[in-house]
Coordinates of C-alpha atoms in Angstrom, one line a residue:
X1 CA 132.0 88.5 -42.2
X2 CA 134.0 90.2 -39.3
X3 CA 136.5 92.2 -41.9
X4 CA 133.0 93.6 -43.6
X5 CA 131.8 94.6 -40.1
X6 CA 135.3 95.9 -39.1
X7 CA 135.5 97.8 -42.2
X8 CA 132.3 98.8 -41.9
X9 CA 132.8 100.1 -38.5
X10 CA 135.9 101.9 -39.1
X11 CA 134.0 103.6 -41.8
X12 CA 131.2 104.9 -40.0
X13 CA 134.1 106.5 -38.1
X14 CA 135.8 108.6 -40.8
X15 CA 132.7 109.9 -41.4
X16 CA 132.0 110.5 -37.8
X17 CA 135.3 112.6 -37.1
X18 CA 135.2 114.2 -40.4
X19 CA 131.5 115.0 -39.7
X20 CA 132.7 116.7 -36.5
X21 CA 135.6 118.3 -37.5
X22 CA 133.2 120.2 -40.5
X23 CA 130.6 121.7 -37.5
X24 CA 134.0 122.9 -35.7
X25 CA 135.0 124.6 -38.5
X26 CA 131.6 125.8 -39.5
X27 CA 131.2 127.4 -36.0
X28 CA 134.6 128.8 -35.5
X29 CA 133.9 130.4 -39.4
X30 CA 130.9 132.2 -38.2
X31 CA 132.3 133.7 -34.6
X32 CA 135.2 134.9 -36.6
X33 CA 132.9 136.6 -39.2
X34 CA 130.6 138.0 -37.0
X35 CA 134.1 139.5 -35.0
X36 CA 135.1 140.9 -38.6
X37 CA 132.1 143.0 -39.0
X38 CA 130.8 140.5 -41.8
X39 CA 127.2 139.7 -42.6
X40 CA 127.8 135.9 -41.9
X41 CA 126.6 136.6 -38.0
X42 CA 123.3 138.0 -39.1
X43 CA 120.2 136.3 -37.8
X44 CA 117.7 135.4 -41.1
X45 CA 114.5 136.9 -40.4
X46 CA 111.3 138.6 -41.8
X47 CA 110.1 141.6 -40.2
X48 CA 107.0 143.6 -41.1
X49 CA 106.4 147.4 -41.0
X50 CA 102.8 148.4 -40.3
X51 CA 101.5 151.9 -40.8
X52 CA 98.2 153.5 -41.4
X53 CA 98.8 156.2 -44.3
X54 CA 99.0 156.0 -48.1
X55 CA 102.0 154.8 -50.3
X56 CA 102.2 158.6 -51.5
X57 CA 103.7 160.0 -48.1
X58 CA 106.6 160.8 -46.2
X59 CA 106.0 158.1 -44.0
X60 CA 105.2 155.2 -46.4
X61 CA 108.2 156.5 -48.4
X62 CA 110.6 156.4 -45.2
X63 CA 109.5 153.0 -44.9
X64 CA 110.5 151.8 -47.8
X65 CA 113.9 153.3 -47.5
X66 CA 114.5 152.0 -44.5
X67 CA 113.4 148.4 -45.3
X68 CA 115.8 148.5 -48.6
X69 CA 118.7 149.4 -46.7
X70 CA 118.1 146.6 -43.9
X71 CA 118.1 143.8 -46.8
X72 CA 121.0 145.1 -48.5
X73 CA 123.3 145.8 -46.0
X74 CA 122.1 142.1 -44.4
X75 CA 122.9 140.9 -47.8
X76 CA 119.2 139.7 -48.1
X77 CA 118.7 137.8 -45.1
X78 CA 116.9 140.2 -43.3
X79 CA 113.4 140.5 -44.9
X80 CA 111.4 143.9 -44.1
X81 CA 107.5 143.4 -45.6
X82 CA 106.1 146.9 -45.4
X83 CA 101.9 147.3 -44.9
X84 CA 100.6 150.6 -45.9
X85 CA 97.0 152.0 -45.6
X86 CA 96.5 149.9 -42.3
X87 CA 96.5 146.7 -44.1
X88 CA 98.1 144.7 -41.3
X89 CA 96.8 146.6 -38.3
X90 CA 94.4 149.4 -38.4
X91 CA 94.6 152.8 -35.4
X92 CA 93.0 150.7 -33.1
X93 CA 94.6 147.1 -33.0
X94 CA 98.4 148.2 -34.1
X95 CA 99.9 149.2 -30.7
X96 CA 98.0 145.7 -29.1
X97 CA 99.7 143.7 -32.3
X98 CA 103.2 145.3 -31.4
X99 CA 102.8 144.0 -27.9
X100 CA 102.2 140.6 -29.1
X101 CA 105.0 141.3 -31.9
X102 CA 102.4 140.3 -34.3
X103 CA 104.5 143.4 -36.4
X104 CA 107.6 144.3 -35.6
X105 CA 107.6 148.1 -36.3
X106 CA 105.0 150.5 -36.1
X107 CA 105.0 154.0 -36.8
X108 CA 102.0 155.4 -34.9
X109 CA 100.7 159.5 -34.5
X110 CA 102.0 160.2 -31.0
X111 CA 98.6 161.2 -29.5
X112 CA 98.1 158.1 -29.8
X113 CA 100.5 157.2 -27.0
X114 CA 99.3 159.3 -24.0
X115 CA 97.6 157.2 -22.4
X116 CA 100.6 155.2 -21.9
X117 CA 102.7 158.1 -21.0
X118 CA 101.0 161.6 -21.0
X119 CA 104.1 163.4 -22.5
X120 CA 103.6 162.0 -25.8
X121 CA 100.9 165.3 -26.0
X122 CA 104.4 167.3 -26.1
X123 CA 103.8 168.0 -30.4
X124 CA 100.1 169.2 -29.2
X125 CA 101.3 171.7 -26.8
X126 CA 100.4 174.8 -28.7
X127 CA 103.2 177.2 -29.9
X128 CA 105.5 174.4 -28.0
X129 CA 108.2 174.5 -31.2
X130 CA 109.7 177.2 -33.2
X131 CA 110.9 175.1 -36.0
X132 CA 110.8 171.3 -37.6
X133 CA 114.5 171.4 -36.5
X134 CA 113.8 172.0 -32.6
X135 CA 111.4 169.5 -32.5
X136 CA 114.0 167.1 -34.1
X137 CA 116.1 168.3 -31.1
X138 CA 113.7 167.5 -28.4
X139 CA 113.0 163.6 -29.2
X140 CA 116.7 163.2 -30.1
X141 CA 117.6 164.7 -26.9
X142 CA 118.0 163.0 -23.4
X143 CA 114.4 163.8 -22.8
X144 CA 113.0 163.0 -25.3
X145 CA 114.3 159.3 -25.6
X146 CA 113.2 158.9 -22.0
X147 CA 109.9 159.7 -22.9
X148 CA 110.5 157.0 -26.2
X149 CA 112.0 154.4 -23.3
X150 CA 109.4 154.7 -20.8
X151 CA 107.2 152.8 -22.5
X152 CA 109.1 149.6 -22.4
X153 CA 107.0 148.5 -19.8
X154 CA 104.4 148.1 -21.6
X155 CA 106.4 146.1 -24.1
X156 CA 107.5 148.5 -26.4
X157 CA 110.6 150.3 -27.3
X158 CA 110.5 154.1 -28.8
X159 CA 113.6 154.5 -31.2
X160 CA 112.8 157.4 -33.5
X161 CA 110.8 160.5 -34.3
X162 CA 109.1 161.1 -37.7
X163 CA 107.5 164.2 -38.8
X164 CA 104.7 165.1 -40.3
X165 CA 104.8 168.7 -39.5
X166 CA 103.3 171.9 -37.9
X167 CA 99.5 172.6 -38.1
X168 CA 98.1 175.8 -39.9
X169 CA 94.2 176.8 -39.2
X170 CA 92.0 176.9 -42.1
X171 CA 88.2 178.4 -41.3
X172 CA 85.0 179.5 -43.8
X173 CA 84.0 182.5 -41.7
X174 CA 87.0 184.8 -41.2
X175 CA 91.1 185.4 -41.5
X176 CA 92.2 184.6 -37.9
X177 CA 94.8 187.0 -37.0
X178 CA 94.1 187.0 -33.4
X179 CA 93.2 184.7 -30.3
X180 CA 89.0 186.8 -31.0
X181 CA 89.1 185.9 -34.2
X182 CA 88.3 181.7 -33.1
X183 CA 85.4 182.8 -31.1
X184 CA 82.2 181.4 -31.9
X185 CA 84.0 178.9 -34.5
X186 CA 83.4 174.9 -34.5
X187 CA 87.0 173.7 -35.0
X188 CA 87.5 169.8 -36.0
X189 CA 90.1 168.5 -33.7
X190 CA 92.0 165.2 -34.4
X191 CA 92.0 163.9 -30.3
X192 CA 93.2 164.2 -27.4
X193 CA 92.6 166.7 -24.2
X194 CA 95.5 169.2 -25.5
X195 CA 93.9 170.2 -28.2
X196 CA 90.2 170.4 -27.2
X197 CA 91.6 172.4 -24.9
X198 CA 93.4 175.1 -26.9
X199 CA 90.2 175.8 -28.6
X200 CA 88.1 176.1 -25.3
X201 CA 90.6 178.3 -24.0
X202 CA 90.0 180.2 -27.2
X203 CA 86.4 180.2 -27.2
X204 CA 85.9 177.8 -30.3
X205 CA 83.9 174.7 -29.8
X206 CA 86.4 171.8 -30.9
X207 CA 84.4 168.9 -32.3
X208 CA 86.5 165.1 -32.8
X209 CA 85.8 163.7 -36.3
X210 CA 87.5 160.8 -38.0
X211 CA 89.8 162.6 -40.6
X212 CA 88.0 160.7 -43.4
X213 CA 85.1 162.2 -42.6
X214 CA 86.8 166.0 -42.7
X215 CA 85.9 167.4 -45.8
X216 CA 82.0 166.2 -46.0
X217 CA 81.8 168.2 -42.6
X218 CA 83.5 171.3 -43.6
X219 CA 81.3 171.3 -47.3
X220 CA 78.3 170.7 -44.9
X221 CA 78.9 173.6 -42.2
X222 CA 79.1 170.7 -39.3
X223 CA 82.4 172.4 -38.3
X224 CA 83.3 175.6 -39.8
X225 CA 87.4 175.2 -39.8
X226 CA 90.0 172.5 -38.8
X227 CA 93.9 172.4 -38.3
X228 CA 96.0 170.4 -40.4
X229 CA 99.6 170.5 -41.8
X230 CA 99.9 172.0 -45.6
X231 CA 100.1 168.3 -47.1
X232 CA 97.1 167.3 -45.9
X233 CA 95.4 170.5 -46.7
X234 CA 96.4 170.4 -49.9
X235 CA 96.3 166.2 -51.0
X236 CA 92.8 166.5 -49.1
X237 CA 91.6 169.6 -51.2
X238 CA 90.3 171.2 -48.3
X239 CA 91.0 174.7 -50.2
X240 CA 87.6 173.8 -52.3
X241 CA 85.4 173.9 -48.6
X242 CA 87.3 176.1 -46.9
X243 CA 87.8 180.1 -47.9
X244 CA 90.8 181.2 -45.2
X245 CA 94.2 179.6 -44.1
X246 CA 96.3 181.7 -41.5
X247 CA 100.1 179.9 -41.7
X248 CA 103.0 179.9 -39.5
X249 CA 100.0 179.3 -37.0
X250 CA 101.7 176.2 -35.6
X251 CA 99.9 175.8 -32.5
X252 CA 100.4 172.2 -33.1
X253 CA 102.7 169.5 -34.3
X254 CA 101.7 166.3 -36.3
X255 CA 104.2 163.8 -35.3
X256 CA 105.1 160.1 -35.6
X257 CA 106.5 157.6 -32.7
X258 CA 109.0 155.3 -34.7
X259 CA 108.0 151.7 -32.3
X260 CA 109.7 148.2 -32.4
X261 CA 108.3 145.4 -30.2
X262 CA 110.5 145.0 -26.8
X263 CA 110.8 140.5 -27.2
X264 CA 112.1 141.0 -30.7
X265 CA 114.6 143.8 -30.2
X266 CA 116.0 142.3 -27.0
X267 CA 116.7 139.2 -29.5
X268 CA 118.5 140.9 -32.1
X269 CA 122.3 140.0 -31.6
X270 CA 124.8 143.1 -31.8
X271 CA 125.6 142.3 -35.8
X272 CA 122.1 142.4 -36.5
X273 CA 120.5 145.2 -34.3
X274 CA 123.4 147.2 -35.4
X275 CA 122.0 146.6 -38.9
X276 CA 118.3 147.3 -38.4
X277 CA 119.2 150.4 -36.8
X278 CA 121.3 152.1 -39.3
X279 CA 118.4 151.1 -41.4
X280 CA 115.7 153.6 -39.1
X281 CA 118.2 156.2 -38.7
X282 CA 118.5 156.3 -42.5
X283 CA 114.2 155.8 -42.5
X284 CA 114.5 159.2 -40.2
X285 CA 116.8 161.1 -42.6
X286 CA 114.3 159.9 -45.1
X287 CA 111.4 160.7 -42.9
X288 CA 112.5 164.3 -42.0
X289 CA 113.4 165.5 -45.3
X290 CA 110.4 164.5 -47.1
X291 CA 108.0 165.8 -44.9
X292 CA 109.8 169.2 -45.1
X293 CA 109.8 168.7 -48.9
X294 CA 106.4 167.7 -49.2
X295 CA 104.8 170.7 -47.1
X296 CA 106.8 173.3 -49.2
X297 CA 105.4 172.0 -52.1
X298 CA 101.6 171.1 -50.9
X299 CA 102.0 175.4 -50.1
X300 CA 103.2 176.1 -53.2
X301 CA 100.1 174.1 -54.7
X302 CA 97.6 175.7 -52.6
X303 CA 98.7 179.4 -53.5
X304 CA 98.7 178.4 -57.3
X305 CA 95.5 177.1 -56.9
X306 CA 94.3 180.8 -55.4
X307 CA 91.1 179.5 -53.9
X308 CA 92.3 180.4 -50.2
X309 CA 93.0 183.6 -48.4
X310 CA 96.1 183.2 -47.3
X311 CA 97.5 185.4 -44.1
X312 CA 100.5 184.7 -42.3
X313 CA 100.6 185.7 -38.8
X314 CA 104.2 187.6 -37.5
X315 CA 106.6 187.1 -34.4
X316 CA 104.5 189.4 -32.7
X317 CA 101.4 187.8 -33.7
X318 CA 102.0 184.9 -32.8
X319 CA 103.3 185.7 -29.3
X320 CA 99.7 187.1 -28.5
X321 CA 98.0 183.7 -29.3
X322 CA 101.2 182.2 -26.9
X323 CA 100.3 184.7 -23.6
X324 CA 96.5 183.5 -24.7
X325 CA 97.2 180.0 -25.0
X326 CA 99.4 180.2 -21.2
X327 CA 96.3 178.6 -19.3
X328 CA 97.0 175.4 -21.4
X329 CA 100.4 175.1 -20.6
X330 CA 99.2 175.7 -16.8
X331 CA 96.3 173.0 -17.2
X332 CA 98.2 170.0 -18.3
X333 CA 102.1 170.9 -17.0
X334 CA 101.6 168.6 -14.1
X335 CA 100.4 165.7 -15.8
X336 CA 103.1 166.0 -18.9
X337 CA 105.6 167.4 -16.8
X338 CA 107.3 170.4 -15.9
X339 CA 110.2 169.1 -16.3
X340 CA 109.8 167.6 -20.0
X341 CA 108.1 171.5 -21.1
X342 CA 111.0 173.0 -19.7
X343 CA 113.2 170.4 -21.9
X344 CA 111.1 171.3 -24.9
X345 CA 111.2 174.8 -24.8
X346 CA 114.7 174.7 -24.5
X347 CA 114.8 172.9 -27.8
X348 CA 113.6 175.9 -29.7
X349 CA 115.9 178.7 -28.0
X350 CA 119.1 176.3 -29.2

């Protein structure tokens, strides 16, 4: 009885050391992998992608892209769920379900933001950007990312900006060619102070409406024009309600504020933030080259279509509605920030 016990014993103690001696190996395996650059170090994880637009846009379609390339290059064990059509999280609740990392990534419009931070009315500003490519410059730029990092406060981190695009003005009454030419008009505006106020500067009366509710207020004369980028203008058939469109109006941006949830990105190791990063910058290439893409074409569309009267303002057009427009930039450069116009503006003389 004593040899089975002593065998016994010694027994249990192979397996003990040879137990140990597998975690050891296990462990030094995966430091040395995650040192090589391998995929071995890479946490497992699902993360979900919230966003409130259709499957058929540049955004949705950035999304995708960007979730693909995280799972491959994590060799599947990073999961990216994406939600379009505000089936996680609707405008309201998304920002408050980042905080609680409910989702991990949201891709919000940035008027959306300013009442966290006031500069997020930068793409609002009117006339603020002389191309898609110096607005690229701005939030890519020093300023730009400060304005994205100052809302880690609040529990967020900004990474990226994604495009929509500039807004062209579309009325029933007349062709507006200059600053008079909006006087007397009811303009739908989207939100925000900014752009109420480049209207009222104007002498339009800016009305808010839900943009669902756009083109049932246009057919019934509740609002007589609206601004909106050619996509929308054109996926929205806004042409059939609406007789004028002045372009290269751009008195406004439509822009996107690429957001991760501060908790989750401060518990990414380096292997697997570096990762999930490559995976938005390639979401931005996406982003930015569809939504150039897709507003080429939604023009094209509208002017084959031939039920709008289409006028495209020149340089010198468009520099009367900016000396118009000045009292705007006056209004709100305190509370944006004098120094973050400046920054801006700088972006489009590059």
């Amino acid at each position: 009885m004593y040899h089975v016990k002593k065998a016994t014993f010694t027994l249990l103690g192979i397996i003990l050391v040879l137990t140990l001696a597998a975690c050891g190996g296990s462990s030094e395996s995966s430091s040395t992998s995650e040192g090589d650059g391998g995929s071995s170090g890479v946490q497992e994880m699902t993360i979900k992608i919230s966003h409130v637009v259709a499957e058929n846009t540049p955004k949705h379609q950035a999304a995708l892209a960007m979730a693909k390339n995280i799972e491959e290059n994590s060799d599947g064990k990073v999961k990216v769920q994406v939600y379009p059509n505000g089936q996680l999280f609707d405008d309201k609740t998304e920002v408050k379900n980042l905080q609680a990392n409910n989702v991990q990534f949201i891709i919000p419009d940035m008027s959306k933001m300013v009442g966290m931070n006031p500069a997020f009315n930068v793409p609002s500003l009117p006339f603020m950007f002389s191309s898609n490519e110096a607005a690229y410059s701005f939030w890519d730029g020093e300023k730009g990312q400060e304005i994205f990092q100052s809302l880690e406060s609040e529990g967020i981190i900004g990474l990226r900006m994604w495009p929509n695009g500039p807004k062209q003005i579309t009325n029933t009454v007349r062709p507006i060619k200059a600053p008079e030419d909006l006087q007397g008009l009811k303009i739908r505006v989207q939100g925000g102070q900014v752009l109420a106020s480049l209207f009222k500067t104007l002498d339009a009366g800016p009305l808010q409406l839900p943009f669902g509710q756009l083109y049932t207020a246009l057919e019934q004369g509740t609002v007589d024009g609206q601004v909106n980028t050619f996509s929308n203008i054109s996926t929205k058939k806004l042409g059939d309600v609406q007789k004028y469109i002045t372009t290269n109006w751009g008195a406004a941006r439509v822009d996107y504020a690429m957001l991760t949830n501060k908790e989750f990105w401060e518990g990414l190791n380096e292997e697997t933030k570096k990762i999930v990063q490559a995976g938005i910058d390639h979401g931005t290439e996406v982003a930015r080259s569809k939504a150039e893409q897709l507003n080429q074409e939604a023009f094209k569309k509208i002017k084959e279509r031939g039920k709008m009267d289409i006028y495209e303002l020149s340089a010198e057009e468009r520099s009367v509605f900016q000396e118009a427009l000045q009292p705007v930039y006056d209004e709100f450069r305190e509370e944006i920030g004098a120094d973050v116009i400046k920054a801006a503006k700088e972006s489009s003389a590059e």
